[in-house]
Coordinates of C-alpha atoms and ligand atoms in Angstrom, one line a residue:
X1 CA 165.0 -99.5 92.3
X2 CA 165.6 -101.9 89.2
X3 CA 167.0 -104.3 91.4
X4 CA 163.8 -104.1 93.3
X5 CA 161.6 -104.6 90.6
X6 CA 163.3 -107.8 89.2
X7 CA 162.5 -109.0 92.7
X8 CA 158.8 -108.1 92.5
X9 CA 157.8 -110.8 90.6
X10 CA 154.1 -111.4 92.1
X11 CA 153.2 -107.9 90.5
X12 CA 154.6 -109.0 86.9
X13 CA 151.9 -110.1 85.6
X14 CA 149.2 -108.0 87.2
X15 CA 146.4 -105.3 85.6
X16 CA 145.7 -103.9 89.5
X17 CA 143.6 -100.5 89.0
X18 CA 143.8 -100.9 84.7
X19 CA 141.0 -99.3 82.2
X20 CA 141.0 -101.5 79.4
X21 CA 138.2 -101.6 76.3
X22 CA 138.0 -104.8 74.2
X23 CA 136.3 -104.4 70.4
X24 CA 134.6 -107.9 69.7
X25 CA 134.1 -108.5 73.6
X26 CA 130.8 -109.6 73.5
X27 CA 132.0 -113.3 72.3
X28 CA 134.7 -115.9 71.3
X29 CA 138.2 -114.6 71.9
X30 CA 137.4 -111.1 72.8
X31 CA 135.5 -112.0 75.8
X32 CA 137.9 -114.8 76.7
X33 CA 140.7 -112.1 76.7
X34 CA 138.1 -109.3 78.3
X35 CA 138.4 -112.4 81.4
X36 CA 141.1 -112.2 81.7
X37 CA 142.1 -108.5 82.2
X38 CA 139.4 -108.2 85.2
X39 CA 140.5 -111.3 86.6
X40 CA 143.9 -110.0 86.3
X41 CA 143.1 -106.9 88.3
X42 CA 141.7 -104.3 85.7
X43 CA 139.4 -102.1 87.5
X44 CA 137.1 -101.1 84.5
X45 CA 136.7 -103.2 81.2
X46 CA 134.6 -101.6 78.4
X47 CA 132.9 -104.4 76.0
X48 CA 132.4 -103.1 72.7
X49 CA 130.7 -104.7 69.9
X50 CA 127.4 -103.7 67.4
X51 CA 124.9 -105.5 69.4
X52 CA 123.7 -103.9 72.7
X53 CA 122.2 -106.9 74.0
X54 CA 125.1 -109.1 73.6
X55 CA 127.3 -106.4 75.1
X56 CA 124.9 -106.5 78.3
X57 CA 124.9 -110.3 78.6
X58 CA 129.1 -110.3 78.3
X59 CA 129.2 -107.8 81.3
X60 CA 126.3 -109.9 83.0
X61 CA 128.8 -113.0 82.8
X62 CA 131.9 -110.8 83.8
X63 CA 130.6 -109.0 86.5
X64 CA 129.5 -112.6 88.0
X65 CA 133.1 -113.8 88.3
X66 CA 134.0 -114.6 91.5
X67 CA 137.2 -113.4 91.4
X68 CA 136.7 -109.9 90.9
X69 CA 139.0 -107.2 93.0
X70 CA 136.3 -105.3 95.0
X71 CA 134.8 -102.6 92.5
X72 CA 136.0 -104.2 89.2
X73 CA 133.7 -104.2 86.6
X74 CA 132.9 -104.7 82.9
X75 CA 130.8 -102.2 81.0
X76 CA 128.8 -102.6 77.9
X77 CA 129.7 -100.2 75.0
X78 CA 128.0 -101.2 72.4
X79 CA 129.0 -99.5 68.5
X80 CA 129.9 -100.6 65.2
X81 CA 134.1 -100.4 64.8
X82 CA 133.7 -100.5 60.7
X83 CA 132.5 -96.9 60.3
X84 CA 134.7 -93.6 61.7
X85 CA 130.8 -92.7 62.9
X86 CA 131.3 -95.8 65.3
X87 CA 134.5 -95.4 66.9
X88 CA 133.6 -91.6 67.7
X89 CA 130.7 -93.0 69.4
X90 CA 132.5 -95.7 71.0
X91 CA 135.4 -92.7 72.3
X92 CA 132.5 -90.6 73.7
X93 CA 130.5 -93.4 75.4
X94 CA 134.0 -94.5 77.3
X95 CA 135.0 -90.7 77.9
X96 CA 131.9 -90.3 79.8
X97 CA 133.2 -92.6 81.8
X98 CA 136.7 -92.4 82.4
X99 CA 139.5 -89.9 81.8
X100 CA 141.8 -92.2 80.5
X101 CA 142.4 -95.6 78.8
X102 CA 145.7 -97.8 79.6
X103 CA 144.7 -101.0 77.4
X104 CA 143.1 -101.1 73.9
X105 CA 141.8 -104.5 72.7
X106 CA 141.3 -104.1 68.6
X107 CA 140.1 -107.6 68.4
X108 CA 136.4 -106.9 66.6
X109 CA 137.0 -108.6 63.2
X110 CA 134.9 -110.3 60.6
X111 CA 135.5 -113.0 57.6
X112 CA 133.9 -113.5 54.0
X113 CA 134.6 -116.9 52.3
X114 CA 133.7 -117.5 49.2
X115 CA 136.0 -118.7 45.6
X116 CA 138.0 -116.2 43.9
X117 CA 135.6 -116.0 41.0
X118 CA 132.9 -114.7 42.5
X119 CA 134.4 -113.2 45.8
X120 CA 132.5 -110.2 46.0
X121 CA 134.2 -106.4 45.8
X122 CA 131.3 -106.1 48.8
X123 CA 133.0 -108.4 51.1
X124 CA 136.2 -107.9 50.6
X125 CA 135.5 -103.9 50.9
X126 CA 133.4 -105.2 54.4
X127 CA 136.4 -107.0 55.7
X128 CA 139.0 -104.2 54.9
X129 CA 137.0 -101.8 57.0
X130 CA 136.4 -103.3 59.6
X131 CA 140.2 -105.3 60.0
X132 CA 142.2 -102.8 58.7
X133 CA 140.5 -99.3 58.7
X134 CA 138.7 -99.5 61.4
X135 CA 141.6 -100.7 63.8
X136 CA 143.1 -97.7 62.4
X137 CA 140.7 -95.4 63.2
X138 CA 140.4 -97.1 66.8
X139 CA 143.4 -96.5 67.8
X140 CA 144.3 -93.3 66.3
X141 CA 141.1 -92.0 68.1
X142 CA 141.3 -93.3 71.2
X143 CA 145.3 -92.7 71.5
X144 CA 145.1 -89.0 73.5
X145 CA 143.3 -91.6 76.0
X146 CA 145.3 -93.9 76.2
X147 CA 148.5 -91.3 76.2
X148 CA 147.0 -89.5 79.4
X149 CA 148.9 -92.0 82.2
X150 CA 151.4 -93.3 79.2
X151 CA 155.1 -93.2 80.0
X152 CA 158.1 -95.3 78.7
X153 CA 158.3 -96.4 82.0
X154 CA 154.6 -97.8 82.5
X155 CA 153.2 -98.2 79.2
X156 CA 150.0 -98.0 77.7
X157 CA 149.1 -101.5 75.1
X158 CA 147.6 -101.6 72.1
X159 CA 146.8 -105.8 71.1
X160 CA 145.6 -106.1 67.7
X161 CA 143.9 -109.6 67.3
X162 CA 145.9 -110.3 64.0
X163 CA 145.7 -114.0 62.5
X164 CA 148.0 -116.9 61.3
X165 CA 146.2 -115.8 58.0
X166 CA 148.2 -112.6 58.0
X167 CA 151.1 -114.4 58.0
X168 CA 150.6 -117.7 55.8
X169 CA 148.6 -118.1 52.9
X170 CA 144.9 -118.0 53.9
X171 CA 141.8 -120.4 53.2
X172 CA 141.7 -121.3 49.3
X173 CA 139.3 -122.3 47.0
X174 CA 135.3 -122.6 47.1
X175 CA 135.5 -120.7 50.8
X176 CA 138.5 -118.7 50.0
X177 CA 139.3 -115.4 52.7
X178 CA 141.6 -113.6 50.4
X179 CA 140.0 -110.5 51.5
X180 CA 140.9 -111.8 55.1
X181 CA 144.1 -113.2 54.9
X182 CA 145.4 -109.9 53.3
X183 CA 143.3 -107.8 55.8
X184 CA 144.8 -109.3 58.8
X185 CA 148.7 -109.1 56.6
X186 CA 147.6 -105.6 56.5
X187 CA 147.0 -105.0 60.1
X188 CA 150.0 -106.4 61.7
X189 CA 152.1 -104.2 59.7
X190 CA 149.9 -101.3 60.8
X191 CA 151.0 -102.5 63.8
X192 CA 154.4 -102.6 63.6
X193 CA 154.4 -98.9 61.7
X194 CA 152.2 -97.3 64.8
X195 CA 154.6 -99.6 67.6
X196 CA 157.7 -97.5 65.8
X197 CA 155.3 -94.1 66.0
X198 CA 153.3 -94.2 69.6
X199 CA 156.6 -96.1 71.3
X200 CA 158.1 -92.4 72.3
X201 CA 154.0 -91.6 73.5
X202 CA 154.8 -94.5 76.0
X203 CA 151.9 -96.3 73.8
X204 CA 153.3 -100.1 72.9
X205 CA 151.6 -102.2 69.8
X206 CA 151.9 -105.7 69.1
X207 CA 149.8 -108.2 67.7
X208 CA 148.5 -112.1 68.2
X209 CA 148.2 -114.0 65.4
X210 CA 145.9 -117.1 66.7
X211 CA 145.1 -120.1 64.8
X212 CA 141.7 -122.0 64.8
X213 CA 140.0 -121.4 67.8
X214 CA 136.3 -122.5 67.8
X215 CA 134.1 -119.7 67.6
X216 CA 131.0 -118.4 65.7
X217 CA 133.5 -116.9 63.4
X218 CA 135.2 -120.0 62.6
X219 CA 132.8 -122.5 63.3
X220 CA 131.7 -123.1 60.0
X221 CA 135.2 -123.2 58.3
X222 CA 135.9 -125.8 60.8
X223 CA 133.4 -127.9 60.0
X224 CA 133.9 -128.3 56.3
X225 CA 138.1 -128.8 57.0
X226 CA 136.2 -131.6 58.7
X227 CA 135.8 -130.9 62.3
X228 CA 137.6 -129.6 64.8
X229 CA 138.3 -133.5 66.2
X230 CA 140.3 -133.9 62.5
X231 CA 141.8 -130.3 62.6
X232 CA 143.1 -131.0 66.3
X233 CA 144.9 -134.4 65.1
X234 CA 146.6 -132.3 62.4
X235 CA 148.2 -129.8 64.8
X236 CA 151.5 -130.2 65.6
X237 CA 150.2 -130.3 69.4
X238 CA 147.6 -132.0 68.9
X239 CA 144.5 -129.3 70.0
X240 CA 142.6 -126.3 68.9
X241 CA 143.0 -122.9 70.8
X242 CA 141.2 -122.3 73.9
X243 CA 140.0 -119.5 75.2
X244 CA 143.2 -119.4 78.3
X245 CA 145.8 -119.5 75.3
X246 CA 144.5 -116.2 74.1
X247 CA 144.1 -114.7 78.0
X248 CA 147.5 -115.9 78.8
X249 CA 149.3 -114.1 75.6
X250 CA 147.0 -110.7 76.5
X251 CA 147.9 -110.6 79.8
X252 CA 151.5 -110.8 78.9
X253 CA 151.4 -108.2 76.7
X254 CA 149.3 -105.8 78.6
X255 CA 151.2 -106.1 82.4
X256 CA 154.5 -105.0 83.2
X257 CA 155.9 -108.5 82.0
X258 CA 155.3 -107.3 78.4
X259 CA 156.5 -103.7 79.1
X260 CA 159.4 -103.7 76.3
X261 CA 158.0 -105.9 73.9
X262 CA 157.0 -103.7 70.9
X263 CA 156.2 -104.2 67.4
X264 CA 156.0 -107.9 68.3
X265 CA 153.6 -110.8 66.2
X266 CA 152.4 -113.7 68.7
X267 CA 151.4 -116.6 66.8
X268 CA 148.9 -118.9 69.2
X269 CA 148.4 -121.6 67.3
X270 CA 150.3 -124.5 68.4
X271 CA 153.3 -124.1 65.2
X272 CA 150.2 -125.3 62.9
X273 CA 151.6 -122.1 60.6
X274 CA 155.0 -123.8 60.0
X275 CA 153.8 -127.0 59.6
X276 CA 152.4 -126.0 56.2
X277 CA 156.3 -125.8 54.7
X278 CA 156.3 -129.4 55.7
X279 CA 157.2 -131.8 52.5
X280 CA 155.5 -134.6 54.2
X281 CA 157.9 -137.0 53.5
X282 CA 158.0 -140.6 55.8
X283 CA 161.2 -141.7 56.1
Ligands
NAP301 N1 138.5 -118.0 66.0 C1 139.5 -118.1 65.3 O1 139.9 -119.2 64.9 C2 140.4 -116.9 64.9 C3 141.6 -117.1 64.4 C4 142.5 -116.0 64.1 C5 142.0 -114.7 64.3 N2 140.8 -114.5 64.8 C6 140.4 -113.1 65.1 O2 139.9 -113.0 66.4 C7 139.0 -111.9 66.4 C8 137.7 -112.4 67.2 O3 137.1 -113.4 66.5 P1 136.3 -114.6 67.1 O4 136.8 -115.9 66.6 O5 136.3 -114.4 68.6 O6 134.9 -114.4 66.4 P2 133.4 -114.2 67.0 O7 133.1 -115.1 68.1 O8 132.6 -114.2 65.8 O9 133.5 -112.7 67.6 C9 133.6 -111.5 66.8 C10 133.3 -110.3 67.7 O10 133.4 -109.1 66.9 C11 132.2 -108.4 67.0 N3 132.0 -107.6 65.8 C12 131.8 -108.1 64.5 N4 131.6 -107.1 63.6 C13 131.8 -106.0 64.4 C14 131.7 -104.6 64.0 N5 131.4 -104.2 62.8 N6 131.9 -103.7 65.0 C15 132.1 -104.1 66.3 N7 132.2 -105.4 66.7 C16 132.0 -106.3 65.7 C17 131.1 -109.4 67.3 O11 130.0 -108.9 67.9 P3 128.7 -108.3 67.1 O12 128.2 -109.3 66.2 O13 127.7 -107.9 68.2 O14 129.2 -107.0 66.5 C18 131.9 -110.3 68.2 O15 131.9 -109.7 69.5 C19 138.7 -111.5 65.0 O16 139.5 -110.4 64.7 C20 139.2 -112.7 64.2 O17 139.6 -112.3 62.9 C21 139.9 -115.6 65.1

């Protein structure tokens, strides 16, 4: 039987029949990774985010792929992952509509910059809830879902979209996320605590930790660090993230090929993070 599995390597890789929901779906790396899981085989994909409309146009897009296995589909759920009030609703709108859950996106985040002097108790309390709290609250809710077809043999995945600001120092100065870089610090070791807890539940959690990847969220950071052209020259492979960087790391983590990886922190962001302990010295 093992033997025959190490020999079924065109099934690796795939999400045939999976029910997967994606927080932040509607856009920018959520939706790029939401692609990916239908396109991988996933027979339902719920879209979450606050905006109904933008939920709508995401599935309008995803259901359009031509690639689709016959019956696939994405489904707009829209609801606000920062309050406990918004999960529930979120767990009830998908229970209505299936009786289990194998993959759980918690990608839905949000950023505040601003300098430390003024950096708001508002913002940062904004950004904890919805990075930290509410990822919390997502997955604790919707883990008797996602435990119905669990075993240690087929797992169910949790992917937290962490951030290379969890794991260096963050922006600083006059648009400084201190509130963000600790937030996503603070969510990849959630993760790690809840892979060590829902492992045994046949539940695994890891997390990515991209680097700059244009989107509305970090459009406007990217412009004043001077572009994306300039922040692409400074990356150690030369380019920002794209949207297949993220989809190739999610599928990995959700198919079989990620099956025993647990606990783990993917960086996607080209060894930028590293490059900061550089001394810049020419010889
Ligand atoms: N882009 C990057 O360079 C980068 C780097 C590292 C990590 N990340 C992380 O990647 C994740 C996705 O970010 P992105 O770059 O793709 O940004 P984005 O394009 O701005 O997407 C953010 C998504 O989250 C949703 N959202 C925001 N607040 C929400 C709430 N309270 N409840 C539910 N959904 C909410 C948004 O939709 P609505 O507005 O409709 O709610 C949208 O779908 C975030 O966790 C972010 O921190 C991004």
């Amino acid at each position: 039987m093992v033997e025959a599995q190490l020999h079924d390597f065109p099934s690796l890789f795939s999400l045939e029949g999976k029910v997967a929901v994606v927080t932040g779906g509607s856009r920018g790396l959520g939706l790029s990774a939401a692609s990916a899981l239908l396109q991988a085989g996933a027979s339902k994909v719920f879209i979450s985010s606050r905006k109904a409309a933008a939920c709508d146009a995401a599935c309008k897009a995803l259901n359009a792929l031509p690639n689709l296995r016959p019956g696939a589909q994405a489904i707009s759920v829209p609801a606000d992952g920062a309050t406990l009030e918004g999960v529930k609703h979120l767990l009830a709108q998908v229970s209505a509509q299936t009786d289990h859950v194998d993959i759980l996106l918690a990608n839905a985040g949000a950023t505040w910059g601003e300098k430390f002097d003024t950096h708001p108790d508002s913002a940062f309390a904004k950004v904890m809830d919805l990075n930290v709290r509410g990822v919390f609250n997502l997955i604790r809710e919707f883990a008797p879902l996602l435990q119905k077809r669990a075993s240690v043999e087929d797992p169910s995945r949790v992917v937290i979209t962490s951030s290379v600001a969890g794991l260096g120092v963050g922006t600083l100065g006059k648009q400084g996320t201190y509130g963000y870089s600790a937030s996503k610090a603070a969510v990849l070791h959630l993760g790690r605590n809840l892979a060590v807890e829902l492992g045994p539940r046949g539940i695994t959690v890891n997390s990515i930790c991209p680097g700059f990847f244009p989107s509305k969220m970090s459009n406007g950071l990217l412009d004043m660090a001077g572009g994306a052209e300039k922040l692409a020259k400074a990356n150690p492979m030369r380019r920002l993230g794209r949207g297949e960087d993220i989809a190739g790391a999610v599928v990995f983590l959700t198919s079989r090929a990620g099956a025993h990886v647990n606990g783990a922190a993917i960086e996607i962001d080209g060894g930028a993070l590293w490059q900061k302990g550089e001394l810049h010295l020419k010889l």
